[in-house]
Tab-separated table of C-alpha atoms and ligand atoms in Angstrom:
chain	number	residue	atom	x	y	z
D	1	UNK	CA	-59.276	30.125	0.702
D	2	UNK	CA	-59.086	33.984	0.918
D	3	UNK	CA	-56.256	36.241	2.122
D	4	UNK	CA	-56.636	39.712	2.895
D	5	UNK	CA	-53.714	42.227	2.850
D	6	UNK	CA	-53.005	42.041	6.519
D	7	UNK	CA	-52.549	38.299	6.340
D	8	UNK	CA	-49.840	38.996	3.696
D	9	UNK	CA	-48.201	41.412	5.932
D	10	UNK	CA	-48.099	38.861	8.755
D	11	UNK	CA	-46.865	36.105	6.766
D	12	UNK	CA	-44.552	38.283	4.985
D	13	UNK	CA	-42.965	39.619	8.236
D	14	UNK	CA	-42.551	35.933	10.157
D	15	UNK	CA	-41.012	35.072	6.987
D	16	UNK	CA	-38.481	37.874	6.506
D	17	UNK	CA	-37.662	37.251	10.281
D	18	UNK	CA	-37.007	33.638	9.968
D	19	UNK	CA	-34.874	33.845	6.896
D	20	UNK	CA	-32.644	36.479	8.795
D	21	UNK	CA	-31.715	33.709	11.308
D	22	UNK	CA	-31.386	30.587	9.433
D	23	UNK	CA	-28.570	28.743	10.519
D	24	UNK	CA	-27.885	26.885	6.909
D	25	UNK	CA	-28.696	26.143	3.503
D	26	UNK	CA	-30.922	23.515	4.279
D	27	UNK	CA	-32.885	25.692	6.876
D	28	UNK	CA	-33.035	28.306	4.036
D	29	UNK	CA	-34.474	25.663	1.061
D	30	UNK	CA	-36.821	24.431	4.045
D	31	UNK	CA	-38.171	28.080	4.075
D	32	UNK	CA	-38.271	28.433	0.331
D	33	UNK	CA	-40.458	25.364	0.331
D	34	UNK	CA	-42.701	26.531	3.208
D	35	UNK	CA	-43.308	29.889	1.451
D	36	UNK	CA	-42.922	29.595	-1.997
D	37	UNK	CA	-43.261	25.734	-3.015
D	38	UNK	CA	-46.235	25.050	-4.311
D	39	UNK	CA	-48.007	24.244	-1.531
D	40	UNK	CA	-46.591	27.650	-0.112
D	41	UNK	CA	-48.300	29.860	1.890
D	42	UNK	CA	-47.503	32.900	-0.349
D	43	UNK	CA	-48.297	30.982	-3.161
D	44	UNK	CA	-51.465	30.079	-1.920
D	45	UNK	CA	-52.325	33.951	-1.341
D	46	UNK	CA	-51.271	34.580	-4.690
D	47	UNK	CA	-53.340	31.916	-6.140
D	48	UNK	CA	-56.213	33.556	-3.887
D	49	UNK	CA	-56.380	37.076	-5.422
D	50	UNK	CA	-58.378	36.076	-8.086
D	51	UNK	CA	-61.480	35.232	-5.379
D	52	UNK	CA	-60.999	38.628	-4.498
D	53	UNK	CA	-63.782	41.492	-5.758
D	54	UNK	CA	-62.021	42.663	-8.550
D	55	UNK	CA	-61.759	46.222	-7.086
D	56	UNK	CA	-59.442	44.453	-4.981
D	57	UNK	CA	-57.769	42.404	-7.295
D	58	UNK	CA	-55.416	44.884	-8.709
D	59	UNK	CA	-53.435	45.622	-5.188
D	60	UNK	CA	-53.916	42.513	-3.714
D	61	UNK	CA	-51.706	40.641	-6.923
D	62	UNK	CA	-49.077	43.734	-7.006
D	63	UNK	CA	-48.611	43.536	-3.377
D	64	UNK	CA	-48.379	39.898	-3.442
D	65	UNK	CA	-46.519	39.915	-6.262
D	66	UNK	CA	-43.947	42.255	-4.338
D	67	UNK	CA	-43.801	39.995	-1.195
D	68	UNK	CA	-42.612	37.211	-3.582
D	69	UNK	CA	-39.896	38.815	-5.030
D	70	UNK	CA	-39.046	39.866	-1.912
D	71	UNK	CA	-38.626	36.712	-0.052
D	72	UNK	CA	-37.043	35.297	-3.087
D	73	UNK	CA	-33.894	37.974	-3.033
D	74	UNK	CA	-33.707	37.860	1.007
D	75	UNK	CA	-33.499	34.352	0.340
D	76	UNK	CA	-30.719	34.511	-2.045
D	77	UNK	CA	-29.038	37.018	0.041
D	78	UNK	CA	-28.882	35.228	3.572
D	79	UNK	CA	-27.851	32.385	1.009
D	80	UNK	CA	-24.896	34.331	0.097
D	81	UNK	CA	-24.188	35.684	3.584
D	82	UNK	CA	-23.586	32.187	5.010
D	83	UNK	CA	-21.461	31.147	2.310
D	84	UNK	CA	-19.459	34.064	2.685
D	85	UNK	CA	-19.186	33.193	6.701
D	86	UNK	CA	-18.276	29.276	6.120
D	87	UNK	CA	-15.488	30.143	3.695
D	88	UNK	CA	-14.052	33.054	6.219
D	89	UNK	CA	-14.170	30.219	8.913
D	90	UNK	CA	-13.251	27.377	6.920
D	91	UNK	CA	-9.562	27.504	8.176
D	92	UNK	CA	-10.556	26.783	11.682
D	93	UNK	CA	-13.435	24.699	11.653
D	94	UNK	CA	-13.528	22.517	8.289
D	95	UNK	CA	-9.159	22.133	7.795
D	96	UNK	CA	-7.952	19.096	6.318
D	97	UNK	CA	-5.364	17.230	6.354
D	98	UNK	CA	-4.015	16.753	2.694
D	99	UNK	CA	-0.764	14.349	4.149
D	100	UNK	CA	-3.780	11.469	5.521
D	101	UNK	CA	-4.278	9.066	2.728
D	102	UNK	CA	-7.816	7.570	3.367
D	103	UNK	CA	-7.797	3.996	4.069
D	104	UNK	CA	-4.304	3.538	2.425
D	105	UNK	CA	-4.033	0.048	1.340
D	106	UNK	CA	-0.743	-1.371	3.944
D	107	UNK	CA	1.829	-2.748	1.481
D	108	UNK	CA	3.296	-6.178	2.630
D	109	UNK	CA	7.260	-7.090	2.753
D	110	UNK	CA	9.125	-9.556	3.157
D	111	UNK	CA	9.940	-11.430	6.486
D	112	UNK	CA	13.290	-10.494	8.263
D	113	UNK	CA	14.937	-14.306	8.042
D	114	UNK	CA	13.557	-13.340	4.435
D	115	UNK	CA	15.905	-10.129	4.205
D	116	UNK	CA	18.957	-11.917	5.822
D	117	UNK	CA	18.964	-14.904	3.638
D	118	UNK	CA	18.375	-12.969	0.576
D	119	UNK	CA	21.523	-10.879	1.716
D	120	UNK	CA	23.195	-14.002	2.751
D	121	UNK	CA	22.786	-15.038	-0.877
D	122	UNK	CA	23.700	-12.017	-2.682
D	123	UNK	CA	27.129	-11.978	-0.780
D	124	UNK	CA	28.029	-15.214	-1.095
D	125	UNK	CA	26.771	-15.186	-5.057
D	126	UNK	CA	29.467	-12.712	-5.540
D	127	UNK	CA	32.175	-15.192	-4.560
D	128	UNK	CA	30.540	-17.148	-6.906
D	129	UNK	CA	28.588	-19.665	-4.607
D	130	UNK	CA	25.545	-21.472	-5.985
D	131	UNK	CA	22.502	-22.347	-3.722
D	132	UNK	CA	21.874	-25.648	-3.245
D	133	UNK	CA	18.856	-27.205	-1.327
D	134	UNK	CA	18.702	-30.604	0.661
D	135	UNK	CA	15.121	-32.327	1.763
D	136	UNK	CA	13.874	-31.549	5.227
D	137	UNK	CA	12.895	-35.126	6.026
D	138	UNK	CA	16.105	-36.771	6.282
D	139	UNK	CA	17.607	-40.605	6.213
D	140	UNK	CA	20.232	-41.074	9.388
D	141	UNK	CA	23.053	-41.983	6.823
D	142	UNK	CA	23.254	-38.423	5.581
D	143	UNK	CA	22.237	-36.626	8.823
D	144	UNK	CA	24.779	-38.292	11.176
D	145	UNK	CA	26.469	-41.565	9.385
D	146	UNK	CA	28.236	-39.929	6.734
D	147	UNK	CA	29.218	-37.171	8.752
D	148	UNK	CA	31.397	-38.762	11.097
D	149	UNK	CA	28.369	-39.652	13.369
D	150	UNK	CA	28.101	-42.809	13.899
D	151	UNK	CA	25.114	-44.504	16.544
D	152	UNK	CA	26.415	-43.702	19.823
D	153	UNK	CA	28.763	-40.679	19.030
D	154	UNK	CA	27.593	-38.100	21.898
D	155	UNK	CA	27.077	-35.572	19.226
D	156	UNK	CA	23.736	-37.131	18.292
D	157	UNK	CA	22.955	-36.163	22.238
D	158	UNK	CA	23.546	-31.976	21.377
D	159	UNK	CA	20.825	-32.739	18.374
D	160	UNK	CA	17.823	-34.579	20.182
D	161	UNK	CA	15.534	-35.002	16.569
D	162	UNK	CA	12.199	-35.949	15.631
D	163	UNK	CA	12.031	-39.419	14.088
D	164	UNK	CA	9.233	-40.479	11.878
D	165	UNK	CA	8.485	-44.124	10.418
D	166	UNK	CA	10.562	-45.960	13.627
D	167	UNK	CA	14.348	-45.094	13.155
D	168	UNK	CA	14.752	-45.017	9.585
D	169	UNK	CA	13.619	-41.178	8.703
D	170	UNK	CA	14.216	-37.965	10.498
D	171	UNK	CA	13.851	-34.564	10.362
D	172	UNK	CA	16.838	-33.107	9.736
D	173	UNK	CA	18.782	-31.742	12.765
D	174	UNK	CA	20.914	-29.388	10.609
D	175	UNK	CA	22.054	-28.267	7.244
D	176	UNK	CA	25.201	-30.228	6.319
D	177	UNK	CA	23.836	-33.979	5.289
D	178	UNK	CA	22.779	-31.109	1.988
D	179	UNK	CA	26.889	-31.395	2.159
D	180	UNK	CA	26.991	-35.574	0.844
D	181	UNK	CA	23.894	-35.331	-1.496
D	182	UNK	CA	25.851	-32.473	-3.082
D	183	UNK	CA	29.277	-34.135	-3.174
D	184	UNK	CA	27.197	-37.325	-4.265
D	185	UNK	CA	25.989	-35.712	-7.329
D	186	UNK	CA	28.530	-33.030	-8.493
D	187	UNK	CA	32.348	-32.793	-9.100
D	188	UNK	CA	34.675	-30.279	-7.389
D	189	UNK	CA	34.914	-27.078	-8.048
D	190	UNK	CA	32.314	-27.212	-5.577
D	191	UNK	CA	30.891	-24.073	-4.074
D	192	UNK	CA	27.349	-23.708	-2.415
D	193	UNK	CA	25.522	-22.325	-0.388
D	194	UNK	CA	22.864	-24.665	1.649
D	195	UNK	CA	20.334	-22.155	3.623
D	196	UNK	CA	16.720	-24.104	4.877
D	197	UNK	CA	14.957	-25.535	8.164
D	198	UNK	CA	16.436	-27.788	10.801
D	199	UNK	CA	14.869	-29.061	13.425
D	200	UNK	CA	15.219	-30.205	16.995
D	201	UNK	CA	13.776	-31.547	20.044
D	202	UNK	CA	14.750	-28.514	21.923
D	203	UNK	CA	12.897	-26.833	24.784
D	204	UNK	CA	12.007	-23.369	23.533
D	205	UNK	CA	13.573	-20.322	24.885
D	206	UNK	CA	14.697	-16.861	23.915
D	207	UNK	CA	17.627	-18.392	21.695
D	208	UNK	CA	16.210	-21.914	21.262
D	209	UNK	CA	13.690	-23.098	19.402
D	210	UNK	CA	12.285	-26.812	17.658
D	211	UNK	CA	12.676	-25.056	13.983
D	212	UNK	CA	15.282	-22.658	13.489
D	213	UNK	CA	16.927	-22.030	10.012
D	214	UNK	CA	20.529	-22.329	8.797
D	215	UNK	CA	22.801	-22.454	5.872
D	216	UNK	CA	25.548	-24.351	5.224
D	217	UNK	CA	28.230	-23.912	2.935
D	218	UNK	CA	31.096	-25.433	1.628
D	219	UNK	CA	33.928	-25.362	-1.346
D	220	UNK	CA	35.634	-28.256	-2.825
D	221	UNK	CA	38.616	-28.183	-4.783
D	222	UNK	CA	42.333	-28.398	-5.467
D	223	UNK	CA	44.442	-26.903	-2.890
D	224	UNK	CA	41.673	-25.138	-0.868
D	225	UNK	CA	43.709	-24.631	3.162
D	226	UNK	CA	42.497	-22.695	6.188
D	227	UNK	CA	43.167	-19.546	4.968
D	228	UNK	CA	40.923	-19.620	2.401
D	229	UNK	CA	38.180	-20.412	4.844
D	230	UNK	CA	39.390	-17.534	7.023
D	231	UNK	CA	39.363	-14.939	4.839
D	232	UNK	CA	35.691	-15.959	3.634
D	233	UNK	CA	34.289	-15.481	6.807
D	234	UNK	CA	35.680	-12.313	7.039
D	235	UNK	CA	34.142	-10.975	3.975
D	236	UNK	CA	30.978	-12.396	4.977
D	237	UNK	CA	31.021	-10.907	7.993
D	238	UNK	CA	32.206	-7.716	7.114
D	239	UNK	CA	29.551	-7.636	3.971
D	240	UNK	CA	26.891	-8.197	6.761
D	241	UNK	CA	27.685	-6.727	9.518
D	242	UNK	CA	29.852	-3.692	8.231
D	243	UNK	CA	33.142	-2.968	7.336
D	244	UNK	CA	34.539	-2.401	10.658
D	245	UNK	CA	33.905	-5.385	12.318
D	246	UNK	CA	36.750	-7.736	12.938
D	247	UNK	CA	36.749	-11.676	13.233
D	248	UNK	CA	37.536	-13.849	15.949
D	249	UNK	CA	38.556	-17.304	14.869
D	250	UNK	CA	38.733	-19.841	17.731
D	251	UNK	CA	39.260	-23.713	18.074
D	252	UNK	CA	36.338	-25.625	18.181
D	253	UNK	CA	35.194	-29.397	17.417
D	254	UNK	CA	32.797	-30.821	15.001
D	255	UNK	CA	33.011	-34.241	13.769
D	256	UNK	CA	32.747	-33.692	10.262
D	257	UNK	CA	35.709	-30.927	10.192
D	258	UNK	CA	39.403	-31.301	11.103
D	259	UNK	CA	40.549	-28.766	12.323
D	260	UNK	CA	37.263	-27.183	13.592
D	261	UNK	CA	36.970	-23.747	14.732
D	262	UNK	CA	34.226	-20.841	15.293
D	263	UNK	CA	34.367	-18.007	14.073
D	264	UNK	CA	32.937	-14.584	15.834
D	265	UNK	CA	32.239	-11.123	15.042
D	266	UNK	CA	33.025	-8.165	17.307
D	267	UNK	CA	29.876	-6.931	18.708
D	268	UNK	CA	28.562	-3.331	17.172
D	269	UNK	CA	27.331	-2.083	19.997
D	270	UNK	CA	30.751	-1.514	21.871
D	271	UNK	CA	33.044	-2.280	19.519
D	272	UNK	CA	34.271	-5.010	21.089
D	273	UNK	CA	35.186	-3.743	24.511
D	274	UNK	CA	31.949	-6.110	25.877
D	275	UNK	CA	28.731	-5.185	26.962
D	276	UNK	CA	25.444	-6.557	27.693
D	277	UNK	CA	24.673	-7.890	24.278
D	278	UNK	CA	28.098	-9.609	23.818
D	279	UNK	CA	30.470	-11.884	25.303
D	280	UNK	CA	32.920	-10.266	26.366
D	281	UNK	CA	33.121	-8.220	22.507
D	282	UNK	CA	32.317	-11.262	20.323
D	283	UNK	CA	29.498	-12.716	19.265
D	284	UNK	CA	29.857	-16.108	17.485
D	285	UNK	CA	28.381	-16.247	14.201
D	286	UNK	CA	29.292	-19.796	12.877
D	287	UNK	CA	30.736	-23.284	12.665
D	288	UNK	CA	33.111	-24.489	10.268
D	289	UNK	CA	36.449	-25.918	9.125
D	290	UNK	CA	38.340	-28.075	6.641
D	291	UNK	CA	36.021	-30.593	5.737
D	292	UNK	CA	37.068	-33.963	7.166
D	293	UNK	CA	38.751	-36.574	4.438
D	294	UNK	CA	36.476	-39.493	5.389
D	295	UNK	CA	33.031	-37.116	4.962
D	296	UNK	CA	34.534	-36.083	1.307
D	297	UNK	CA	34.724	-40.033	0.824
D	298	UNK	CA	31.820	-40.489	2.029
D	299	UNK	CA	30.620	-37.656	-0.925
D	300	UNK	CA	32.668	-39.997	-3.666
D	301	UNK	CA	35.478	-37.525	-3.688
D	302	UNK	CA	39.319	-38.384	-3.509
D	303	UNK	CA	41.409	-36.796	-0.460
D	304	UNK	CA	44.116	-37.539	-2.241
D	305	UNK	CA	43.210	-34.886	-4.641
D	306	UNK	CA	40.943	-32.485	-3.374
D	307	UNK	CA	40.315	-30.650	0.063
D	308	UNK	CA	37.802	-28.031	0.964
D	309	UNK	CA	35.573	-26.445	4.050
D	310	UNK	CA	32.509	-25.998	5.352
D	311	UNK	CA	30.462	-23.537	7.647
D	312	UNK	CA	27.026	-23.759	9.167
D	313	UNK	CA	25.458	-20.759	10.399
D	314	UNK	CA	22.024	-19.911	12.211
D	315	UNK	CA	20.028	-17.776	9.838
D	316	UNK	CA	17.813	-16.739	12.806
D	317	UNK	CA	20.994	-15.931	15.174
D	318	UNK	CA	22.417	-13.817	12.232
D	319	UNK	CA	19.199	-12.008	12.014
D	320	UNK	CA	19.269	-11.656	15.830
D	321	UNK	CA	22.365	-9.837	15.447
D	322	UNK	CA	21.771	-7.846	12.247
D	323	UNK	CA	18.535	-6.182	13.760
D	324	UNK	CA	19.251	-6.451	17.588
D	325	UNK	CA	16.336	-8.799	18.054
D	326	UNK	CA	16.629	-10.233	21.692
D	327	UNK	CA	14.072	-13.229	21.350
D	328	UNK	CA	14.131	-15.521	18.498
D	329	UNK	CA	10.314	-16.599	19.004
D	330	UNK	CA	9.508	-13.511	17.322
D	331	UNK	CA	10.619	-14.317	14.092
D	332	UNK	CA	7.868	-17.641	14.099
D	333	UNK	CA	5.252	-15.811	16.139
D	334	UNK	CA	3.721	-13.586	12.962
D	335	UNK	CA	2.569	-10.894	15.561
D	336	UNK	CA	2.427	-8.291	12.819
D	337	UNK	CA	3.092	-5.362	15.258
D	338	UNK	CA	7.190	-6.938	14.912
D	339	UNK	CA	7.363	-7.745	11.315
D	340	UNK	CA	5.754	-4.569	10.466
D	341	UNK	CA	9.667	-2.682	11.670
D	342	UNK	CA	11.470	-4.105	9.137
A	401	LIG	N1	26.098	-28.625	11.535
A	401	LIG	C1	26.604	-27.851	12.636
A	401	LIG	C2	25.469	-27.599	13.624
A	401	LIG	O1	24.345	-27.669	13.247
A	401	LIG	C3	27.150	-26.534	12.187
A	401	LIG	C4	28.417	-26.685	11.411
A	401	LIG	C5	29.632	-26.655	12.028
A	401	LIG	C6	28.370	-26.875	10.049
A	401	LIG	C7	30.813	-26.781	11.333
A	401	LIG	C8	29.549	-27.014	9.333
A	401	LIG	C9	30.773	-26.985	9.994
A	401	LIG	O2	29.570	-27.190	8.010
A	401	LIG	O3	31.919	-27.107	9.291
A	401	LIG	O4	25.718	-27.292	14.753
């Protein structure tokens, strides 16, 4: 192959022309290879000059020579003119955002019923409660016998259960037969705390459900009256639900307490005037009262000498009210889009 002069010139000029409008860096090392790789053009001319007639020679490599250099600094230069332009423009066109965490790793938590039990049990641990737990599959003696309900007592009707092996086992429809098995196998002073699963045959609506949680309590010892159960429902419910709130203790009738009452909490929306959310200002938080003398005999413990109360809450009701959930569902659904709020 042979170049003469003029071919430099031409190649020279498309060159210089193209390099003047590359768009990028990678258009301008596409032109460096085109030129001056080695299978470049103007490497190729150089390589050429020595076919030349060596009167020739002599101009032919200088001017070559030139053209090289040349292309090399224009190359260098446009180089330099678009980085120059990309950082003045980087503000609009390339910003970042330093606050967005790529792909940041979600961080689990625990459940709400999770957060209201465990504050459950920090307030009653300060009145120096233990927790105590009770099997979920249940015998009838301790879920209704030895609670004052017997076979055809109507209160069995307000707990329709699931029965397993005939009528001998049962799931249990609440927390308190934990109540016997703990009198059973302890001596007063006795003060626990009871919290797990119940179950019932229940159809399922906003506030109903076949598995719902509770906790029970109850204290056994010397001289322990009303009052005593009164003003720990008030701390309770002031150490849950905030200072402010005031308790409403009403009548009520269980057959395992005597007297029975329930106890509410004045709703936080609206103080207690009533609202929507409320009835009429309260909302009623539990069951209890002074436990009954037979169900303490029926827990080997002597009326004679000891008394004591109980309460049974809903742990999902509680959380209802805590976190102004309107559906209890929610809680046993596991739609992450609700347990991500809390
Ligand atoms: N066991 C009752 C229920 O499930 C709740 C209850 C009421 C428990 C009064 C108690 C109590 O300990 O004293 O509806």
């Amino acid at each position: 192959m042979s170049v003469n002069v003029g071919d430099l010139d031409a190649i020279a000029a498309e060159i210089r022309q193209r390099i003047s409008v590359a768009a990028d860096q990678l258009a301008l090392e596409q032109l460096r290879i085109e030129a001056l790789g080695k299978k470049g053009r103007l490497t190729a001319a150089l390589r050429s000059v020595g076919a030349l007639p060596p009167e020739q020679r002599a101009a032919a490599g200088a001017r070559a020579n030139a053209l090289k250099t040349e292309v090399e600094t224009l190359l260098t230069e446009r180089a330099r003119q678009l980085q120059t332009a990309r950082l003045e423009t980087l503000g609009d066109r390339e910003w970042v955002d330093v606050s967005v965490v790529p792909g940041a790793v979600r961080r689990g938590h625990l459940h709400p019923l999770t957060l209201v039990l465990r504050e459950v049990k920090a307030i009653f641990s300060r009145l120096g409660y233990e927790v105590a737990l009770g099997p979920q599959l249940e015998d009838e003696f301790h879920n209704f016998e030895a609670l004052n309900i017997p076979a055809e007592h109507p209160a069995r009707d307000t707990m329709d259960s699931f029965y397993v092996e005939g009528q001998r086992w049962l799931l249990r429809t609440h927390t308190s037969p934990v109540q016997i098995r703990y009198m059973q196998s302890h001596k007063p002073p006795i003060r626990i705390i009871a919290p797990g699963a119940v179950y019932r045959r229940d159809a399922t609506d906003p506030s109903h459900g076949s598995q719902f949680y509770q906790f029970e309590g109850l204290v056994v010892d010397h001289d322990i009256r009303l009052s005593d159960l009164k003003g720990t429902i008030e701390y309770f419910a002031r150490s849950l639900f905030g200072a402010d709130r005031r308790i409403r203790i009403a009548g009520d009738h269980f057959p395992f307490t005597e007297p029975s009452i329930g106890a509410a909490v004045s709703c936080g929306l609206c103080g207690g005037k009533g609202c929507r959310s409320c009835k009429a200002g309260w909302l009623e938080i539990l069951g209890a009262g002074m436990v009954h003398p037979q169900v303490l005999r029926n827990g080997g413990i002597d009326p004679a000498h000891y008394s004591g109360f109980a309460f049974g809450a809903g742990l999902d009701r509680l959380a209802m009210l805590r976190y102004n959930v309107s559906d209890l569902r929610l809680f046993l659904e596991n739609d992450v889009r609700f347990l991500r709020q809390f």
